[in-house]
Tab-separated table of C-alpha atoms in Angstrom:
chain	number	residue	atom	x	y	z
X	86	UNK	CA	0.000	0.000	0.000
X	87	UNK	CA	1.374	3.415	-0.980
X	88	UNK	CA	-0.793	5.186	1.582
X	89	UNK	CA	0.701	4.807	5.026
X	90	UNK	CA	-1.642	6.936	7.124
X	91	UNK	CA	-5.358	6.200	7.420
X	92	UNK	CA	-8.025	8.529	8.780
X	93	UNK	CA	-11.624	8.410	9.954
X	94	UNK	CA	-14.141	7.936	7.081
X	95	UNK	CA	-11.585	6.101	4.907
X	96	UNK	CA	-12.714	2.908	3.178
X	97	UNK	CA	-10.034	0.292	3.670
X	98	UNK	CA	-9.113	-3.337	3.062
X	99	UNK	CA	-8.610	-5.552	6.116
X	100	UNK	CA	-6.883	-8.904	5.991
X	101	UNK	CA	-8.317	-11.578	8.297
X	102	UNK	CA	-7.188	-14.666	6.388
X	103	UNK	CA	-4.602	-15.335	3.704
X	104	UNK	CA	-7.074	-17.575	1.852
X	105	UNK	CA	-10.104	-15.212	1.862
X	106	UNK	CA	-10.673	-11.924	0.021
X	107	UNK	CA	-9.917	-8.764	1.956
X	108	UNK	CA	-12.685	-7.423	4.194
X	109	UNK	CA	-13.986	-3.985	3.217
X	110	UNK	CA	-14.675	-1.596	6.062
X	111	UNK	CA	-15.166	2.105	6.740
X	112	UNK	CA	-13.161	3.581	9.610
X	113	UNK	CA	-15.333	5.294	12.226
X	114	UNK	CA	-12.772	5.720	14.996
X	115	UNK	CA	-9.065	5.146	15.629
X	116	UNK	CA	-8.358	4.358	19.282
X	117	UNK	CA	-5.197	3.590	21.218
X	118	UNK	CA	-5.484	0.578	23.520
X	119	UNK	CA	-3.939	0.220	26.967
X	120	UNK	CA	-1.092	-1.816	25.456
X	121	UNK	CA	-0.200	1.031	23.082
X	122	UNK	CA	-1.614	-0.568	19.930
X	123	UNK	CA	-4.102	1.131	17.620
X	124	UNK	CA	-7.528	-0.355	16.992
X	125	UNK	CA	-9.971	0.779	14.332
X	126	UNK	CA	-13.708	0.839	14.997
X	127	UNK	CA	-15.212	0.122	11.592
X	128	UNK	CA	-18.533	-0.247	9.765
X	129	UNK	CA	-18.906	-3.618	8.077
X	130	UNK	CA	-19.592	-4.099	4.379
X	131	UNK	CA	-20.503	-7.582	3.146
X	132	UNK	CA	-19.805	-9.238	-0.183
X	133	UNK	CA	-22.240	-11.449	-2.076
X	134	UNK	CA	-20.396	-14.524	-0.833
X	135	UNK	CA	-21.211	-13.515	2.770
X	136	UNK	CA	-25.011	-13.621	2.497
X	137	UNK	CA	-27.484	-16.413	1.785
X	138	UNK	CA	-28.595	-17.543	-1.673
X	139	UNK	CA	-32.194	-16.418	-1.069
X	140	UNK	CA	-31.029	-12.882	-0.260
X	141	UNK	CA	-28.807	-12.875	-3.354
X	142	UNK	CA	-31.899	-13.622	-5.454
X	143	UNK	CA	-33.704	-10.731	-3.752
X	144	UNK	CA	-30.778	-8.397	-4.485
X	145	UNK	CA	-30.736	-9.459	-8.154
X	146	UNK	CA	-34.477	-8.818	-8.400
X	147	UNK	CA	-34.006	-5.351	-6.894
X	148	UNK	CA	-31.226	-4.571	-9.398
X	149	UNK	CA	-33.419	-5.732	-12.288
X	150	UNK	CA	-36.283	-3.487	-11.153
X	151	UNK	CA	-33.951	-0.496	-10.959
X	152	UNK	CA	-32.709	-1.179	-14.466
X	153	UNK	CA	-36.264	-1.418	-15.823
X	154	UNK	CA	-37.258	1.881	-14.202
X	155	UNK	CA	-34.445	3.818	-15.841
X	156	UNK	CA	-35.531	6.245	-18.536
X	157	UNK	CA	-32.461	5.316	-20.569
X	158	UNK	CA	-31.669	1.660	-19.894
X	159	UNK	CA	-28.216	0.299	-20.605
X	160	UNK	CA	-27.826	0.175	-24.371
X	161	UNK	CA	-25.094	-2.446	-24.529
X	162	UNK	CA	-25.688	-5.906	-23.154
X	163	UNK	CA	-23.195	-6.868	-20.479
X	164	UNK	CA	-20.876	-9.730	-21.254
X	165	UNK	CA	-20.583	-12.660	-18.888
X	166	UNK	CA	-17.156	-11.427	-17.823
X	167	UNK	CA	-18.517	-7.973	-17.004
X	168	UNK	CA	-21.414	-9.451	-15.045
X	169	UNK	CA	-18.970	-11.559	-13.061
X	170	UNK	CA	-16.770	-8.518	-12.342
X	171	UNK	CA	-19.754	-6.443	-11.230
X	172	UNK	CA	-20.828	-9.147	-8.793
X	173	UNK	CA	-17.446	-8.857	-7.142
X	174	UNK	CA	-17.791	-5.058	-6.994
X	175	UNK	CA	-21.210	-5.155	-5.316
X	176	UNK	CA	-21.313	-4.749	-1.537
X	177	UNK	CA	-24.029	-4.647	1.110
X	178	UNK	CA	-23.880	-1.994	3.808
X	179	UNK	CA	-24.638	-2.993	7.391
X	180	UNK	CA	-25.232	-1.141	10.656
X	181	UNK	CA	-22.807	-3.501	12.368
X	182	UNK	CA	-19.620	-2.218	13.965
X	183	UNK	CA	-16.513	-4.122	14.973
X	184	UNK	CA	-13.027	-3.343	16.235
X	185	UNK	CA	-9.999	-4.614	14.327
X	186	UNK	CA	-6.243	-4.121	14.778
X	187	UNK	CA	-5.021	-1.269	12.602
X	188	UNK	CA	-2.004	-3.364	11.619
X	189	UNK	CA	-4.355	-5.569	9.545
X	190	UNK	CA	-5.158	-2.717	7.149
X	191	UNK	CA	-3.862	-3.488	3.674
X	192	UNK	CA	-4.840	-0.436	1.669
X	193	UNK	CA	-7.545	2.026	0.702
X	194	UNK	CA	-10.539	1.590	-1.576
X	195	UNK	CA	-13.613	3.533	-2.624
X	196	UNK	CA	-17.242	2.640	-1.831
X	197	UNK	CA	-20.226	4.581	-3.177
X	198	UNK	CA	-24.000	4.374	-3.115
X	199	UNK	CA	-25.162	3.058	-6.474
X	200	UNK	CA	-25.965	6.018	-8.705
X	201	UNK	CA	-29.033	5.180	-10.757
X	202	UNK	CA	-28.188	7.888	-13.293
X	203	UNK	CA	-24.722	6.484	-13.964
X	204	UNK	CA	-23.843	3.476	-16.103
X	205	UNK	CA	-23.016	0.513	-13.908
X	206	UNK	CA	-19.985	-0.213	-16.071
X	207	UNK	CA	-18.377	2.996	-14.794
X	208	UNK	CA	-17.541	1.170	-11.565
X	209	UNK	CA	-15.399	-1.294	-13.509
X	210	UNK	CA	-13.315	1.489	-15.009
X	211	UNK	CA	-12.012	2.549	-11.597
X	212	UNK	CA	-9.574	0.464	-9.626
X	213	UNK	CA	-10.615	-0.714	-6.140
X	214	UNK	CA	-14.036	0.894	-6.528
X	215	UNK	CA	-17.169	-0.761	-5.114
X	216	UNK	CA	-20.854	0.110	-4.891
X	217	UNK	CA	-23.873	-0.785	-2.768
X	218	UNK	CA	-27.616	-0.168	-2.889
X	219	UNK	CA	-28.972	-2.427	-0.128
X	220	UNK	CA	-28.483	-2.683	3.624
X	221	UNK	CA	-27.859	-6.133	5.106
X	222	UNK	CA	-28.887	-6.996	8.654
X	223	UNK	CA	-26.728	-9.967	9.722
X	224	UNK	CA	-28.893	-10.541	12.819
X	225	UNK	CA	-32.298	-10.598	11.123
X	226	UNK	CA	-30.885	-11.891	7.824
X	227	UNK	CA	-32.745	-9.251	5.822
X	228	UNK	CA	-32.000	-6.865	2.951
X	229	UNK	CA	-33.495	-3.382	2.793
X	230	UNK	CA	-33.079	-0.439	0.456
X	231	UNK	CA	-30.696	2.135	1.900
X	232	UNK	CA	-32.556	5.140	3.329
X	233	UNK	CA	-30.023	7.430	1.743
X	234	UNK	CA	-30.851	6.464	-1.826
X	235	UNK	CA	-31.049	9.259	-4.378
X	236	UNK	CA	-34.655	9.534	-5.470
X	237	UNK	CA	-34.382	9.827	-9.224
X	238	UNK	CA	-36.419	8.114	-11.900
X	239	UNK	CA	-40.037	8.182	-13.059
X	240	UNK	CA	-41.506	6.799	-9.823
X	241	UNK	CA	-40.322	9.909	-7.935
X	242	UNK	CA	-41.523	12.492	-10.466
X	243	UNK	CA	-44.770	14.447	-10.510
X	244	UNK	CA	-47.234	13.863	-13.353
X	245	UNK	CA	-47.599	17.229	-15.042
X	246	UNK	CA	-51.029	17.566	-16.745
X	247	UNK	CA	-51.492	19.159	-20.120
X	248	UNK	CA	-51.897	22.916	-20.078
X	249	UNK	CA	-55.505	24.068	-20.360
X	250	UNK	CA	-56.398	25.974	-23.486
X	251	UNK	CA	-57.973	29.383	-23.176
X	252	UNK	CA	-61.660	28.985	-22.329
X	253	UNK	CA	-61.309	25.247	-21.630
X	254	UNK	CA	-63.110	23.980	-18.509
X	255	UNK	CA	-61.067	22.569	-15.645
X	256	UNK	CA	-62.618	19.213	-14.780
X	257	UNK	CA	-60.171	18.366	-11.981
X	258	UNK	CA	-61.428	17.690	-8.463
X	259	UNK	CA	-60.668	20.979	-6.736
X	260	UNK	CA	-60.797	19.340	-3.289
X	261	UNK	CA	-57.735	17.270	-4.190
X	262	UNK	CA	-55.677	20.209	-5.392
X	263	UNK	CA	-53.311	22.308	-3.319
X	264	UNK	CA	-54.629	25.251	-1.336
X	265	UNK	CA	-53.365	28.758	-1.827
X	266	UNK	CA	-51.960	30.126	1.453
X	267	UNK	CA	-50.564	33.510	0.415
X	268	UNK	CA	-51.153	35.981	-2.381
X	269	UNK	CA	-47.972	37.865	-3.321
X	270	UNK	CA	-50.133	40.450	-5.117
X	271	UNK	CA	-52.218	41.288	-2.041
X	272	UNK	CA	-53.300	44.948	-1.530
X	273	UNK	CA	-51.011	45.447	1.484
X	274	UNK	CA	-47.595	47.045	1.171
X	275	UNK	CA	-44.461	45.366	2.521
X	276	UNK	CA	-44.308	47.942	5.315
X	277	UNK	CA	-47.871	47.156	6.429
X	278	UNK	CA	-47.136	43.412	6.418
X	279	UNK	CA	-43.970	43.927	8.489
X	280	UNK	CA	-45.878	46.060	10.996
X	281	UNK	CA	-48.514	43.339	11.365
X	282	UNK	CA	-45.804	40.728	11.970
X	283	UNK	CA	-44.282	42.937	14.704
X	284	UNK	CA	-47.701	43.082	16.382
X	285	UNK	CA	-47.997	39.276	16.094
X	286	UNK	CA	-44.607	38.837	17.826
X	287	UNK	CA	-45.636	41.248	20.589
X	288	UNK	CA	-48.872	39.309	21.107
X	289	UNK	CA	-46.877	36.071	21.263
X	290	UNK	CA	-44.526	37.528	23.891
X	291	UNK	CA	-47.474	38.687	25.993
X	292	UNK	CA	-49.188	35.289	25.632
X	293	UNK	CA	-46.063	33.585	27.031
X	294	UNK	CA	-46.042	35.960	30.002
X	295	UNK	CA	-49.613	34.859	30.828
X	296	UNK	CA	-48.895	31.135	30.334
X	297	UNK	CA	-47.476	29.417	33.442
X	298	UNK	CA	-45.619	26.650	31.608
X	299	UNK	CA	-44.035	29.135	29.196
X	300	UNK	CA	-42.825	31.355	32.025
X	301	UNK	CA	-40.944	28.371	33.458
X	302	UNK	CA	-39.282	27.533	30.127
X	303	UNK	CA	-38.590	31.173	29.211
X	304	UNK	CA	-38.090	32.922	32.560
X	305	UNK	CA	-36.828	36.168	30.986
X	306	UNK	CA	-38.490	38.664	28.672
X	307	UNK	CA	-35.617	38.251	26.211
X	308	UNK	CA	-36.179	34.495	25.944
X	309	UNK	CA	-39.951	34.929	25.578
X	310	UNK	CA	-39.464	37.473	22.791
X	311	UNK	CA	-37.037	35.139	21.006
X	312	UNK	CA	-39.535	32.259	21.228
X	313	UNK	CA	-42.326	34.507	19.927
X	314	UNK	CA	-40.188	35.420	16.905
X	315	UNK	CA	-39.903	31.860	15.622
X	316	UNK	CA	-41.435	30.784	12.309
X	317	UNK	CA	-44.550	29.269	13.912
X	318	UNK	CA	-45.702	32.745	15.031
X	319	UNK	CA	-45.022	34.328	11.654
X	320	UNK	CA	-46.773	31.504	9.764
X	321	UNK	CA	-49.849	31.919	11.964
X	322	UNK	CA	-49.850	35.692	11.421
X	323	UNK	CA	-49.564	35.439	7.628
X	324	UNK	CA	-52.190	32.702	7.494
X	325	UNK	CA	-54.513	34.893	9.544
X	326	UNK	CA	-54.025	37.791	7.130
X	327	UNK	CA	-54.756	35.565	4.131
X	328	UNK	CA	-57.915	34.064	5.670
X	329	UNK	CA	-59.257	37.569	6.372
X	330	UNK	CA	-58.586	38.812	2.847
X	331	UNK	CA	-55.681	41.006	4.046
X	332	UNK	CA	-57.962	43.160	6.212
X	333	UNK	CA	-55.645	44.358	8.997
X	334	UNK	CA	-58.346	45.270	11.539
X	335	UNK	CA	-60.119	41.944	11.106
X	336	UNK	CA	-56.876	39.962	11.351
X	337	UNK	CA	-55.809	41.865	14.508
X	338	UNK	CA	-59.041	40.958	16.254
X	339	UNK	CA	-58.304	37.279	15.615
X	340	UNK	CA	-54.799	37.543	17.118
X	341	UNK	CA	-56.333	38.656	20.437
X	342	UNK	CA	-59.747	36.959	20.782
X	343	UNK	CA	-62.040	37.275	23.814
X	344	UNK	CA	-60.330	34.405	25.639
X	345	UNK	CA	-56.878	36.015	25.546
X	346	UNK	CA	-53.946	36.276	23.139
X	347	UNK	CA	-53.211	33.344	20.831
X	348	UNK	CA	-50.122	31.316	21.827
X	349	UNK	CA	-48.368	29.440	18.998
X	350	UNK	CA	-45.697	26.885	19.904
X	351	UNK	CA	-43.428	24.770	17.746
X	352	UNK	CA	-41.606	21.545	18.629
X	353	UNK	CA	-38.616	23.368	20.102
X	354	UNK	CA	-40.891	24.952	22.696
X	355	UNK	CA	-43.156	21.958	23.296
X	356	UNK	CA	-40.324	19.582	24.242
X	357	UNK	CA	-39.065	19.495	27.829
X	358	UNK	CA	-35.380	19.694	28.753
X	359	UNK	CA	-35.317	15.978	29.642
X	360	UNK	CA	-36.865	15.061	26.277
X	361	UNK	CA	-34.284	17.205	24.492
X	362	UNK	CA	-31.476	15.454	26.388
X	363	UNK	CA	-32.900	12.032	25.501
X	364	UNK	CA	-33.108	13.057	21.849
X	365	UNK	CA	-29.438	14.109	21.776
X	366	UNK	CA	-28.442	10.831	23.418
X	367	UNK	CA	-30.487	8.881	20.863
X	368	UNK	CA	-29.048	10.886	17.972
X	369	UNK	CA	-25.543	10.061	19.200
X	370	UNK	CA	-26.408	6.362	19.234
X	371	UNK	CA	-28.565	5.937	16.114
X	372	UNK	CA	-27.730	8.923	13.931
X	373	UNK	CA	-30.692	10.060	11.829
X	374	UNK	CA	-32.557	6.763	12.158
X	375	UNK	CA	-35.690	8.434	13.509
X	376	UNK	CA	-37.693	5.205	13.674
X	377	UNK	CA	-35.198	3.673	16.111
X	378	UNK	CA	-34.998	6.930	18.066
X	379	UNK	CA	-38.761	6.921	18.512
X	380	UNK	CA	-38.954	3.222	19.319
X	381	UNK	CA	-36.186	3.105	21.951
X	382	UNK	CA	-36.123	6.621	23.409
X	383	UNK	CA	-39.248	8.680	22.629
X	384	UNK	CA	-42.221	6.338	21.985
X	385	UNK	CA	-44.729	8.986	23.116
X	386	UNK	CA	-43.631	11.342	20.335
X	387	UNK	CA	-44.850	11.043	16.768
X	388	UNK	CA	-42.343	10.493	13.969
X	389	UNK	CA	-43.352	13.834	12.462
X	390	UNK	CA	-42.696	15.588	15.762
X	391	UNK	CA	-39.217	14.043	16.099
X	392	UNK	CA	-38.194	14.932	12.534
X	393	UNK	CA	-39.502	18.485	12.890
X	394	UNK	CA	-37.639	18.889	16.185
X	395	UNK	CA	-34.426	17.604	14.606
X	396	UNK	CA	-34.389	20.255	11.873
X	397	UNK	CA	-35.221	22.997	14.370
X	398	UNK	CA	-32.543	21.709	16.759
X	399	UNK	CA	-29.958	22.039	13.958
X	400	UNK	CA	-30.549	25.814	13.962
X	401	UNK	CA	-29.691	26.224	17.650
X	402	UNK	CA	-26.425	27.317	19.238
X	403	UNK	CA	-26.281	24.009	21.094
X	404	UNK	CA	-26.022	22.104	17.814
X	405	UNK	CA	-23.232	24.404	16.589
X	406	UNK	CA	-21.329	23.975	19.871
X	407	UNK	CA	-21.670	20.179	19.750
X	408	UNK	CA	-20.502	20.120	16.148
X	409	UNK	CA	-17.422	22.177	16.991
X	410	UNK	CA	-16.693	20.001	20.031
X	411	UNK	CA	-16.922	16.798	17.986
X	412	UNK	CA	-14.693	18.269	15.284
X	413	UNK	CA	-12.110	19.234	17.897
X	414	UNK	CA	-12.266	15.777	19.497
X	415	UNK	CA	-11.901	14.078	16.115
X	416	UNK	CA	-8.928	16.267	15.226
X	417	UNK	CA	-7.307	15.562	18.592
X	418	UNK	CA	-7.886	11.829	18.208
X	419	UNK	CA	-6.368	11.840	14.737
X	420	UNK	CA	-3.306	13.631	16.062
X	421	UNK	CA	-2.955	11.089	18.843
X	422	UNK	CA	-3.446	7.991	16.715
X	423	UNK	CA	-2.138	6.960	13.340
X	424	UNK	CA	-2.131	3.568	11.668
X	425	UNK	CA	1.136	2.854	9.874
X	426	UNK	CA	1.169	-0.038	7.400
X	427	UNK	CA	3.962	-1.101	7.149
X	428	UNK	CA	6.223	1.012	9.400
X	429	UNK	CA	9.445	0.809	7.384
X	430	UNK	CA	7.836	2.620	4.437
X	431	UNK	CA	7.011	5.593	6.630
X	432	UNK	CA	10.488	5.487	8.157
X	433	UNK	CA	11.906	5.838	4.676
X	434	UNK	CA	9.965	9.101	4.276
X	435	UNK	CA	11.053	10.291	7.702
X	436	UNK	CA	14.748	9.573	7.139
X	437	UNK	CA	15.068	10.900	3.591
X	438	UNK	CA	14.107	14.568	3.664
X	439	UNK	CA	14.180	15.390	-0.054
X	440	UNK	CA	13.990	12.077	-1.906
X	441	UNK	CA	12.321	8.703	-1.673
X	442	UNK	CA	15.425	6.996	-3.038
X	443	UNK	CA	18.571	6.180	-1.043
X	444	UNK	CA	21.637	8.309	-1.777
X	445	UNK	CA	24.651	6.026	-2.402
X	446	UNK	CA	26.976	8.850	-1.328
X	447	UNK	CA	25.414	8.835	2.136
X	448	UNK	CA	24.630	5.152	2.708
X	449	UNK	CA	27.010	2.251	2.460
X	450	UNK	CA	26.397	-1.421	3.228
X	451	UNK	CA	28.664	-3.974	4.868
X	452	UNK	CA	27.350	-7.531	4.722
X	453	UNK	CA	23.813	-6.253	4.353
X	454	UNK	CA	24.130	-3.945	7.421
X	455	UNK	CA	24.244	-0.179	7.641
X	456	UNK	CA	27.935	0.699	8.022
X	457	UNK	CA	28.686	4.414	7.762
X	458	UNK	CA	26.932	7.553	6.686
X	459	UNK	CA	29.357	10.094	5.266
X	460	UNK	CA	32.001	8.539	7.488
X	461	UNK	CA	29.852	8.528	10.633
X	462	UNK	CA	28.110	5.683	12.454
X	463	UNK	CA	24.375	4.976	12.104
X	464	UNK	CA	23.561	6.889	15.274
X	465	UNK	CA	24.930	10.086	13.703
X	466	UNK	CA	22.955	9.834	10.477
X	467	UNK	CA	20.812	12.936	10.925
X	468	UNK	CA	23.557	15.022	12.471
X	469	UNK	CA	25.836	14.161	9.519
X	470	UNK	CA	23.464	15.596	6.936
X	471	UNK	CA	20.257	13.560	6.786
X	472	UNK	CA	17.827	16.463	7.209
X	473	UNK	CA	16.228	16.134	10.696
X	474	UNK	CA	17.541	16.141	14.243
X	475	UNK	CA	17.651	12.903	16.227
X	476	UNK	CA	15.089	14.202	18.715
X	477	UNK	CA	12.658	15.042	15.909
X	478	UNK	CA	13.172	11.621	14.347
X	479	UNK	CA	12.543	10.055	17.721
X	480	UNK	CA	9.256	11.882	18.264
X	481	UNK	CA	8.024	11.049	14.757
X	482	UNK	CA	9.072	7.449	15.209
X	483	UNK	CA	7.130	7.135	18.463
X	484	UNK	CA	4.072	8.901	17.035
X	485	UNK	CA	3.632	6.514	14.155
X	486	UNK	CA	4.849	3.286	15.738
X	487	UNK	CA	1.826	2.845	17.992
X	488	UNK	CA	2.921	5.087	20.857
X	489	UNK	CA	5.239	2.916	22.905
X	490	UNK	CA	4.933	4.881	26.134
X	491	UNK	CA	8.073	3.495	27.691
X	492	UNK	CA	10.279	4.783	24.883
X	493	UNK	CA	8.578	8.198	24.895
X	494	UNK	CA	9.846	9.110	28.350
X	495	UNK	CA	13.282	10.250	27.209
X	496	UNK	CA	15.043	10.841	23.904
X	497	UNK	CA	17.148	7.895	22.796
X	498	UNK	CA	20.028	8.621	20.376
X	499	UNK	CA	19.878	5.008	19.203
X	500	UNK	CA	16.490	5.645	17.595
X	501	UNK	CA	18.214	6.680	14.373
X	502	UNK	CA	20.080	3.402	14.376
X	503	UNK	CA	16.797	1.507	14.723
X	504	UNK	CA	15.347	3.553	11.871
X	505	UNK	CA	18.415	2.941	9.731
X	506	UNK	CA	18.112	-0.802	10.274
X	507	UNK	CA	14.483	-0.629	9.095
X	508	UNK	CA	15.709	1.148	5.982
X	509	UNK	CA	18.309	-1.576	5.460
X	510	UNK	CA	15.515	-4.159	5.443
X	511	UNK	CA	13.695	-2.178	2.768
X	512	UNK	CA	16.805	-1.754	0.607
X	513	UNK	CA	17.617	-5.473	0.867
X	514	UNK	CA	14.167	-6.210	-0.524
């Protein structure tokens, strides 16, 4: 493998047996164990050989249906060789995670969701490129379409009716058609509309002051005003204007009826602090799998409510802070862990500052061993003109060779000798 350093989100080959094809995994985390080794937490991808014959038939049927639904089906018939190659390029995503030693990584690859608008043969043109369209559950032994599929094709398009000719009657069922909610050519000016929306926000702030539960959630006037300025209040105000034919006096009377001011709440305001905490915990565990979130954490909430809350939650400062914190943690973890496969290739890059090839004027061999470097012993390689100081070489060596804590305690001038011996092994090969 020419790539020596692997990062989170890389698709990689893992070797678990010399007689079996490489495993294909996606790195989710790189963690250092107590012994100083690096383990990779990975998402599992399965090959056709890993699932049952009945599920293979189901996958083939799914692929055939996708091909039939294409507006422009494949013009050229695939040869038997191409079909065989494509079967080996097809993978099945799973939600299963496992931890594997980073030293078993054998290289990088590329895995993509099957693009229905792209010719399937395009995956054969790229080396180490795989595709998937189905999700395999190894526990339930089931195959499902991936929820992240790109919705293209005739089954996802609207049926556009023919345009009516002038004077032609419209025989469509008006009850089944969409309802107009706002007229951009209404008689009100933009200034009048903005003034009405300001009044609606003020009414919403006052309504929260009168509501006991709202005063607990928004104990300050500033928080109540911010809650009253959310989209739910503005949508209600504009809908009220439209229903009263843009008559300001009539619409204002509806905002403050006899029973008191109208209070409009969205999901962000309806959810309690404990429910919000449970949602964040569930999101950390399941990602955007809202069905599982509802089933295991929030069964009393509707799926619509959870999805609506999620998109509102993404607009909050808390989401931004969590995103920054996770990015910082991921960056810190990447700095602390690195998988080096194999180590002597990286050592070659560390020891040779300007070239990937050994300089015969600097390196001489005696019986296959490193003898002198410009007249100096192996331990003086960097000081004699190699390009980096011994201490720097030592720190780089320890960083990439799985963080041997015992050797990190103090600089060891023999580290260059160890590195040089690794180079000797490479040159002998």
